[in-house]
Amino acid sequence: MPGTTPSQTVGPFFAIGLPWPDGELVVPEATAGAIRLHGTIYDGAGDPVPDAMVETWQADPDGGFAHPDDPRGGSSSFRGFGRSLCDGDGRWSILTLKPGRVAGPGDSMQAPHLDVSVFARGLLNRVVTRVYFADEAGANAADPALRRIADERARATLLAHADGDGGYRFDVHLQGDDETAFFAV
């Protein structure tokens, strides 16, 4: 009787079927107020993941979404969606506008944030997190999702920090001591 066959990860096939026509450009490069949000995806050993993909979805600067179900009717010129394939060193990047605050449960307001999905080898399903901005301390303190995360270390993994070049850095750690906080969706 033969022994068990070793498992094998299938894919990823991101570079074949999933490139987005505008890729990392949520807004055109000449857009006033545009920021570059960027980072690196790391595996559990702390090594960069060169073949991951990051998708982002966000509100416009006024807190509206480019979606027909948004009663506020977000800007028709702001798509809010971006997709970045990681390079050989696990780096990803999008060019976007900083989102505005959006309504939360009850009468609460959510802090400016982006919803982020990460697809990578070894993941049967995407992992989902949020990017908040470290320079929005007041709004972050009142955000209902951040307030539900009791662990200060986990909450800190959701903060993007200014990079000194007018953008923000946000690294994702899929596992390990620095694991990013992920949401069940």
XYZ file of N, CA and C in Angstrom:
555
model
N 0.850 -1.169 0.000
C 0.000 0.000 0.000
C 0.900 1.237 0.000
N 0.676 2.165 -0.934
C 1.520 3.357 -1.008
C 1.261 4.284 0.183
N 2.269 5.078 0.504
C 2.150 6.053 1.585
C 1.352 7.279 1.151
N 1.143 8.155 2.087
C 0.400 9.388 1.803
C 1.207 10.284 0.871
N 0.523 10.880 -0.064
C 1.197 11.812 -0.974
C 1.287 13.185 -0.306
N 2.400 13.878 -0.463
C 2.521 15.195 0.148
C 1.545 16.190 -0.484
N 1.096 17.119 0.331
C 0.191 18.141 -0.206
C 0.991 19.137 -1.029
N 0.295 19.842 -1.884
C 0.949 20.839 -2.719
C 0.012 22.018 -2.876
N 0.561 23.201 -2.752
C -0.234 24.406 -2.961
C -0.414 24.612 -4.453
N -1.632 24.854 -4.862
C -1.911 25.133 -6.262
C -1.866 26.642 -6.450
N -1.227 27.089 -7.500
C -1.172 28.518 -7.792
C -0.074 29.190 -6.999
N -0.104 30.439 -6.804
C -1.167 31.337 -7.238
C -1.031 31.687 -8.720
N -2.145 32.069 -9.273
C -2.186 32.416 -10.683
C -2.541 33.895 -10.856
N -2.179 34.709 -9.883
C -2.583 36.109 -9.893
C -2.125 36.851 -11.136
N -0.903 36.613 -11.567
C -0.361 37.356 -12.697
C -1.014 36.958 -14.012
N -1.728 35.848 -14.042
C -2.351 35.398 -15.280
C -3.757 35.962 -15.427
N -4.593 35.815 -14.407
C -5.996 36.159 -14.587
C -6.531 37.322 -13.804
N -5.766 37.913 -12.905
C -6.361 38.916 -12.040
C -5.806 40.333 -12.142
N -4.870 40.628 -13.019
C -4.434 42.023 -13.080
C -5.613 42.941 -13.394
N -5.672 44.057 -12.703
C -6.716 45.058 -12.863
C -6.197 46.096 -13.850
N -7.003 46.527 -14.812
C -6.491 47.452 -15.833
C -5.792 48.691 -15.258
N -6.335 49.264 -14.172
C -5.703 50.433 -13.576
C -4.752 50.057 -12.457
N -4.674 48.760 -12.145
C -3.732 48.258 -11.159
C -3.750 49.033 -9.863
N -2.596 49.574 -9.539
C -2.430 50.247 -8.262
C -2.957 51.680 -8.265
N -3.473 52.149 -9.384
C -3.946 53.524 -9.470
C -5.433 53.605 -9.139
N -5.736 53.905 -7.893
C -7.117 54.156 -7.504
C -7.526 55.518 -8.062
N -6.560 56.422 -8.140
C -6.746 57.734 -8.773
C -5.616 57.938 -9.779
N -5.832 58.789 -10.793
C -4.746 59.076 -11.736
C -3.555 59.719 -11.029
N -2.366 59.531 -11.582
C -1.148 60.000 -10.938
C -1.109 61.499 -10.672
N -1.780 62.308 -11.447
C -1.722 63.763 -11.270
C -2.798 64.290 -10.316
N -3.500 63.412 -9.612
C -4.600 63.824 -8.747
C -4.093 64.617 -7.539
N -4.672 65.798 -7.334
C -4.304 66.623 -6.179
C -4.626 65.870 -4.889
N -3.708 65.895 -3.945
C -3.918 65.242 -2.654
C -3.694 63.752 -2.638
N -3.245 63.175 -3.755
C -3.029 61.725 -3.808
C -1.922 61.311 -2.836
N -2.111 60.139 -2.243
C -1.110 59.561 -1.342
C -0.745 58.173 -1.842
N 0.466 57.764 -1.555
C 0.887 56.406 -1.873
C 0.832 55.603 -0.583
N 0.006 54.550 -0.573
C -0.059 53.594 0.536
C 0.713 52.373 0.072
N 1.681 51.938 0.856
C 2.560 50.862 0.410
C 3.047 50.053 1.597
N 3.570 48.886 1.294
C 4.120 48.039 2.336
C 4.654 46.750 1.758
N 4.891 45.806 2.647
C 5.411 44.494 2.270
C 4.552 43.427 2.937
N 4.311 42.331 2.234
C 3.609 41.178 2.794
C 4.668 40.190 3.275
N 4.550 39.760 4.542
C 5.508 38.821 5.133
C 4.811 37.523 5.524
N 5.522 36.402 5.400
C 4.989 35.125 5.857
C 5.318 34.925 7.332
N 4.985 33.772 7.877
C 5.184 33.498 9.293
C 6.632 33.479 9.730
N 7.559 33.239 8.811
C 8.985 33.240 9.130
C 9.596 34.637 9.002
N 8.777 35.609 8.594
C 9.281 36.969 8.418
C 9.886 37.224 7.058
N 9.681 36.282 6.118
C 10.196 36.450 4.760
C 9.140 37.105 3.879
N 9.559 37.968 2.952
C 8.599 38.586 2.038
C 7.903 37.538 1.176
N 6.644 37.781 0.846
C 5.862 36.899 -0.024
C 5.826 37.561 -1.403
N 6.603 37.031 -2.362
C 6.750 37.701 -3.653
C 5.571 37.547 -4.600
N 4.658 36.653 -4.309
C 3.587 36.386 -5.264
C 2.206 36.597 -4.653
N 2.092 37.548 -3.742
C 0.803 37.861 -3.143
C 0.120 38.973 -3.944
N -1.130 39.195 -3.635
C -1.890 40.273 -4.258
C -2.694 40.971 -3.166
N -2.757 42.296 -3.252
C -3.489 43.112 -2.290
C -4.603 43.835 -3.033
N -5.821 43.754 -2.493
C -6.951 44.525 -3.012
C -7.402 45.490 -1.930
N -7.749 46.705 -2.340
C -8.252 47.698 -1.399
C -9.597 48.228 -1.867
N -10.428 48.601 -0.895
C -11.733 49.199 -1.155
C -11.922 50.272 -0.103
N -12.358 51.445 -0.515
C -12.429 52.553 0.426
C -13.454 53.590 0.011
N -13.788 54.444 0.972
C -14.644 55.595 0.709
C -13.806 56.711 0.093
N -14.481 57.664 -0.516
C -13.793 58.846 -1.034
C -13.495 59.805 0.129
N -12.827 60.923 -0.106
C -12.486 61.827 0.995
C -13.698 62.396 1.747
N -14.879 62.351 1.140
C -16.090 62.834 1.813
C -16.843 61.713 2.532
N -16.318 60.490 2.504
C -16.947 59.376 3.191
C -17.997 58.638 2.372
N -18.043 58.871 1.062
C -18.996 58.173 0.194
C -18.310 57.080 -0.611
N -19.082 56.057 -0.971
C -18.557 54.947 -1.761
C -19.067 55.025 -3.194
N -18.239 54.643 -4.130
C -18.629 54.575 -5.538
C -19.424 53.294 -5.759
N -20.594 53.248 -5.173
C -21.433 52.053 -5.246
C -22.895 52.489 -5.252
N -23.735 51.869 -6.094
C -25.131 52.289 -6.174
C -25.915 52.114 -4.873
N -25.455 51.257 -3.972
C -26.161 51.059 -2.712
C -25.804 52.087 -1.647
N -24.858 52.984 -1.929
C -24.490 54.004 -0.955
C -25.495 55.149 -1.039
N -26.283 55.367 0.018
C -27.307 56.419 -0.027
C -26.711 57.819 -0.146
N -25.430 57.986 0.221
C -24.793 59.305 0.101
C -24.320 59.561 -1.319
N -24.279 58.516 -2.133
C -23.863 58.683 -3.522
C -22.446 59.204 -3.649
N -21.481 58.347 -3.446
C -20.078 58.729 -3.549
C -19.755 59.363 -4.890
N -18.615 59.989 -4.962
C -18.163 60.663 -6.167
C -18.121 59.688 -7.346
N -18.692 60.114 -8.460
C -18.693 59.239 -9.634
C -17.301 59.132 -10.248
N -16.404 60.040 -9.904
C -15.060 59.984 -10.474
C -14.075 59.227 -9.581
N -14.524 58.794 -8.410
C -13.643 58.075 -7.495
C -14.109 56.638 -7.384
N -13.329 55.711 -7.944
C -13.713 54.301 -7.989
C -13.602 53.634 -6.625
N -12.556 53.924 -5.859
C -12.385 53.363 -4.521
C -11.756 51.983 -4.467
N -11.477 51.379 -5.617
C -10.932 50.024 -5.662
C -9.526 50.059 -6.246
N -8.634 49.280 -5.636
C -7.289 49.135 -6.180
C -6.817 47.703 -6.038
N -5.895 47.321 -6.883
C -5.334 45.969 -6.830
C -3.849 46.058 -7.165
N -3.036 45.513 -6.281
C -1.590 45.568 -6.474
C -1.000 44.176 -6.348
N -0.280 43.756 -7.380
C 0.477 42.517 -7.318
C 1.795 42.817 -6.617
N 2.215 41.958 -5.721
C 3.486 42.156 -5.031
C 4.639 41.897 -5.995
N 5.708 42.653 -5.797
C 6.894 42.419 -6.614
C 7.718 41.276 -6.013
N 8.884 41.023 -6.545
C 9.723 39.919 -6.095
C 10.179 40.022 -4.649
N 10.061 41.215 -4.060
C 10.434 41.414 -2.663
C 9.212 41.566 -1.762
N 8.031 41.166 -2.263
C 6.816 41.202 -1.459
C 6.210 42.584 -1.287
N 6.680 43.572 -2.046
C 6.189 44.944 -1.905
C 4.939 45.182 -2.743
N 4.019 45.929 -2.161
C 2.792 46.328 -2.848
C 2.618 47.829 -2.667
N 1.745 48.425 -3.473
C 1.562 49.863 -3.411
C 0.291 50.252 -4.150
N -0.409 51.254 -3.639
C -1.523 51.858 -4.376
C -1.399 53.371 -4.273
N -1.916 54.071 -5.270
C -2.012 55.527 -5.250
C -3.486 55.854 -5.081
N -3.809 56.597 -4.032
C -5.209 56.844 -3.710
C -5.357 58.188 -3.016
N -6.549 58.481 -2.558
C -6.829 59.632 -1.709
C -7.147 59.115 -0.318
N -6.793 59.876 0.685
C -7.113 59.465 2.050
C -8.627 59.476 2.198
N -9.206 58.368 2.693
C -10.663 58.285 2.810
C -11.188 59.180 3.930
N -12.459 59.526 3.808
C -13.130 60.253 4.877
C -13.763 59.285 5.863
N -14.370 59.841 6.895
C -15.058 59.021 7.889
C -16.386 58.543 7.302
N -16.794 57.348 7.705
C -18.059 56.782 7.252
C -18.896 56.388 8.465
N -20.195 56.327 8.254
C -21.108 55.964 9.338
C -20.837 54.541 9.804
N -20.953 54.347 11.111
C -20.787 53.032 11.718
C -22.094 52.595 12.350
N -22.048 51.565 13.192
C -23.265 51.084 13.846
C -23.890 52.178 14.724
N -25.207 52.214 14.737
C -25.906 53.221 15.536
C -25.582 54.610 15.019
N -25.209 55.476 15.924
C -24.854 56.845 15.547
C -23.342 57.050 15.507
N -22.570 55.984 15.504
C -21.111 56.119 15.543
C -20.558 56.472 14.166
N -19.337 56.961 14.190
C -18.602 57.233 12.956
C -17.323 56.404 12.984
N -17.011 55.806 11.836
C -15.770 55.043 11.715
C -14.631 55.988 11.326
N -13.459 55.689 11.797
C -12.271 56.463 11.430
C -11.952 56.225 9.955
N -11.234 57.157 9.320
C -10.810 56.911 7.942
C -10.033 55.592 7.863
N -10.424 54.752 6.918
C -9.761 53.451 6.775
C -9.973 52.898 5.380
N -9.183 51.901 5.038
C -9.359 51.127 3.812
C -9.588 49.684 4.209
N -10.454 49.007 3.498
C -10.613 47.566 3.657
C -9.583 46.915 2.742
N -8.900 45.900 3.266
C -7.800 45.270 2.529
C -7.995 43.757 2.518
N -7.883 43.165 1.343
C -7.861 41.707 1.187
C -6.495 41.308 0.680
N -5.942 40.241 1.255
C -4.648 39.718 0.813
C -4.874 38.293 0.319
N -4.388 38.036 -0.870
C -4.423 36.715 -1.485
C -2.969 36.269 -1.628
N -2.675 35.040 -1.219
C -1.285 34.576 -1.308
C -1.245 33.057 -1.352
N -0.097 32.545 -1.779
C 0.104 31.095 -1.802
C -0.104 30.538 -0.399
N -0.673 29.381 -0.344
C -0.906 28.743 0.945
C -2.181 29.173 1.635
N -2.852 30.209 1.137
C -4.117 30.644 1.719
C -5.254 30.069 0.885
N -6.110 29.300 1.513
C -7.263 28.785 0.785
C -8.295 29.871 0.578
N -8.351 30.816 1.488
C -9.250 31.962 1.383
C -8.431 33.221 1.626
N -8.905 34.315 1.115
C -8.236 35.591 1.361
C -8.283 35.913 2.847
N -7.387 36.752 3.293
C -7.463 37.300 4.643
C -7.847 38.769 4.491
N -8.627 39.260 5.439
C -9.172 40.611 5.353
C -8.762 41.404 6.581
N -8.304 42.602 6.345
C -7.945 43.492 7.437
C -8.354 44.909 7.063
N -7.993 45.845 7.889
C -8.241 47.252 7.623
C -6.945 48.027 7.826
N -6.821 49.112 7.097
C -5.726 50.051 7.287
C -6.327 51.325 7.861
N -5.894 51.679 9.061
C -6.225 52.961 9.673
C -4.966 53.815 9.625
N -5.109 55.104 9.877
C -3.980 56.022 9.789
C -3.567 56.466 11.186
N -2.292 56.291 11.511
C -1.788 56.607 12.846
C -1.985 58.082 13.190
N -2.030 58.960 12.182
C -2.198 60.388 12.448
C -3.667 60.801 12.620
N -4.554 59.836 12.775
C -5.990 60.089 13.023
C -6.348 59.577 14.419
N -5.529 59.912 15.422
C -5.677 59.349 16.772
C -7.073 59.560 17.353
N -7.625 60.744 17.236
C -8.953 61.014 17.798
C -10.032 60.161 17.151
N -10.033 60.109 15.833
C -11.028 59.306 15.114
C -10.812 57.821 15.395
N -9.555 57.386 15.470
C -9.265 55.980 15.754
C -9.776 55.571 17.134
N -9.637 56.459 18.114
C -10.073 56.148 19.483
C -11.578 55.935 19.561
N -12.329 56.554 18.653
C -13.788 56.427 18.651
C -14.300 55.375 17.672
N -13.432 54.796 16.867
C -13.861 53.842 15.843
C -14.406 52.570 16.493
N -15.640 52.154 16.141
C -16.232 50.985 16.793
C -15.475 49.680 16.548
N -14.890 49.480 15.371
C -14.149 48.238 15.103
C -12.841 48.214 15.895
N -12.124 49.315 15.910
C -10.869 49.357 16.671
C -11.118 49.214 18.170
N -12.196 49.786 18.657
C -12.502 49.708 20.095
C -12.808 48.278 20.528
N -13.277 47.426 19.610
C -13.584 46.034 19.968
C -12.337 45.161 20.055
N -11.203 45.664 19.591
C -9.947 44.909 19.670
C -9.271 45.291 20.978
N -9.351 44.394 21.954
C -8.833 44.694 23.293
C -7.313 44.716 23.344
N -6.667 43.889 22.553
C -5.216 43.762 22.579
C -4.568 44.954 21.866
N -3.847 45.774 22.621
C -3.185 46.962 22.068
C -2.213 46.605 20.946
N -1.478 45.488 21.090
C -0.533 45.074 20.051
C -1.267 44.760 18.748
N -2.397 44.057 18.852
C -3.173 43.726 17.655
C -3.734 44.988 17.011
N -4.225 45.913 17.829
C -4.762 47.173 17.305
C -3.670 47.940 16.553
N -2.461 47.934 17.089
C -1.350 48.657 16.461
C -0.997 48.090 15.082
N -1.295 46.812 14.823
C -0.985 46.220 13.513
C -1.873 46.762 12.409
N -2.911 47.509 12.766
C -3.835 48.056 11.783
C -3.523 49.501 11.407
N -2.436 50.049 11.936
C -2.108 51.457 11.705
C -1.034 51.622 10.637
N -1.344 52.475 9.656
C -0.347 52.886 8.669
C 0.337 54.136 9.212
N 1.636 54.210 9.024
C 2.417 55.339 9.533
C 2.965 56.161 8.377
N 2.981 57.481 8.564
C 3.536 58.365 7.549
C 4.964 57.940 7.239
N 5.319 57.969 5.962
C 6.639 57.488 5.545
C 7.657 58.605 5.319
N 7.249 59.853 5.513
C 8.162 60.972 5.300
C 8.179 61.494 3.877
N 7.547 60.778 2.949
C 7.477 61.209 1.551
C 6.057 61.580 1.140
N 5.175 61.822 2.116
C 3.791 62.161 1.815
C 2.887 60.951 1.683
N 3.418 59.768 1.909
C 2.622 58.545 1.833
C 2.554 57.864 3.178
N 2.082 56.623 3.171
C 1.925 55.836 4.391
C 2.407 54.419 4.147
N 3.039 53.835 5.174
C 3.522 52.452 5.092
C 2.645 51.560 5.953
N 2.257 50.416 5.359
C 1.448 49.428 6.059
C 1.926 48.043 5.636
N 2.633 47.354 6.533
C 3.092 45.993 6.262
C 2.068 44.996 6.790
N 1.960 43.865 6.112
C 1.057 42.792 6.525
C 1.893 41.571 6.875
N 1.701 41.055 8.089
C 2.360 39.827 8.539
C 1.277 38.747 8.612
N 1.390 37.735 7.767
C 0.351 36.715 7.675
C 0.308 35.801 8.894
N 1.423 35.626 9.581
C 1.509 34.782 10.784
C 2.661 35.277 11.636
N 2.834 34.654 12.784
C 3.995 34.926 13.617
C 3.746 35.956 14.709
N 4.825 36.344 15.373
C 4.734 37.268 16.502
C 4.155 38.623 16.117
N 4.382 39.070 14.898
C 3.891 40.369 14.439
C 2.628 40.267 13.593
N 1.915 39.129 13.696
C 0.753 38.883 12.837
C -0.218 40.052 12.861
N -0.632 40.456 11.679
C -1.626 41.505 11.510
C -2.973 41.002 12.020
N -3.761 41.891 12.609
C -5.116 41.528 13.036
C -5.990 41.376 11.783
N -6.653 40.245 11.657
C -7.535 39.974 10.522
C -8.970 39.872 11.015
N -9.914 40.167 10.128
C -11.332 40.166 10.459
C -12.010 38.948 9.824
N -12.959 38.369 10.534
C -13.780 37.289 9.995
C -14.911 37.941 9.200
N -14.981 37.647 7.916
C -16.040 38.232 7.076
C -16.835 37.140 6.398
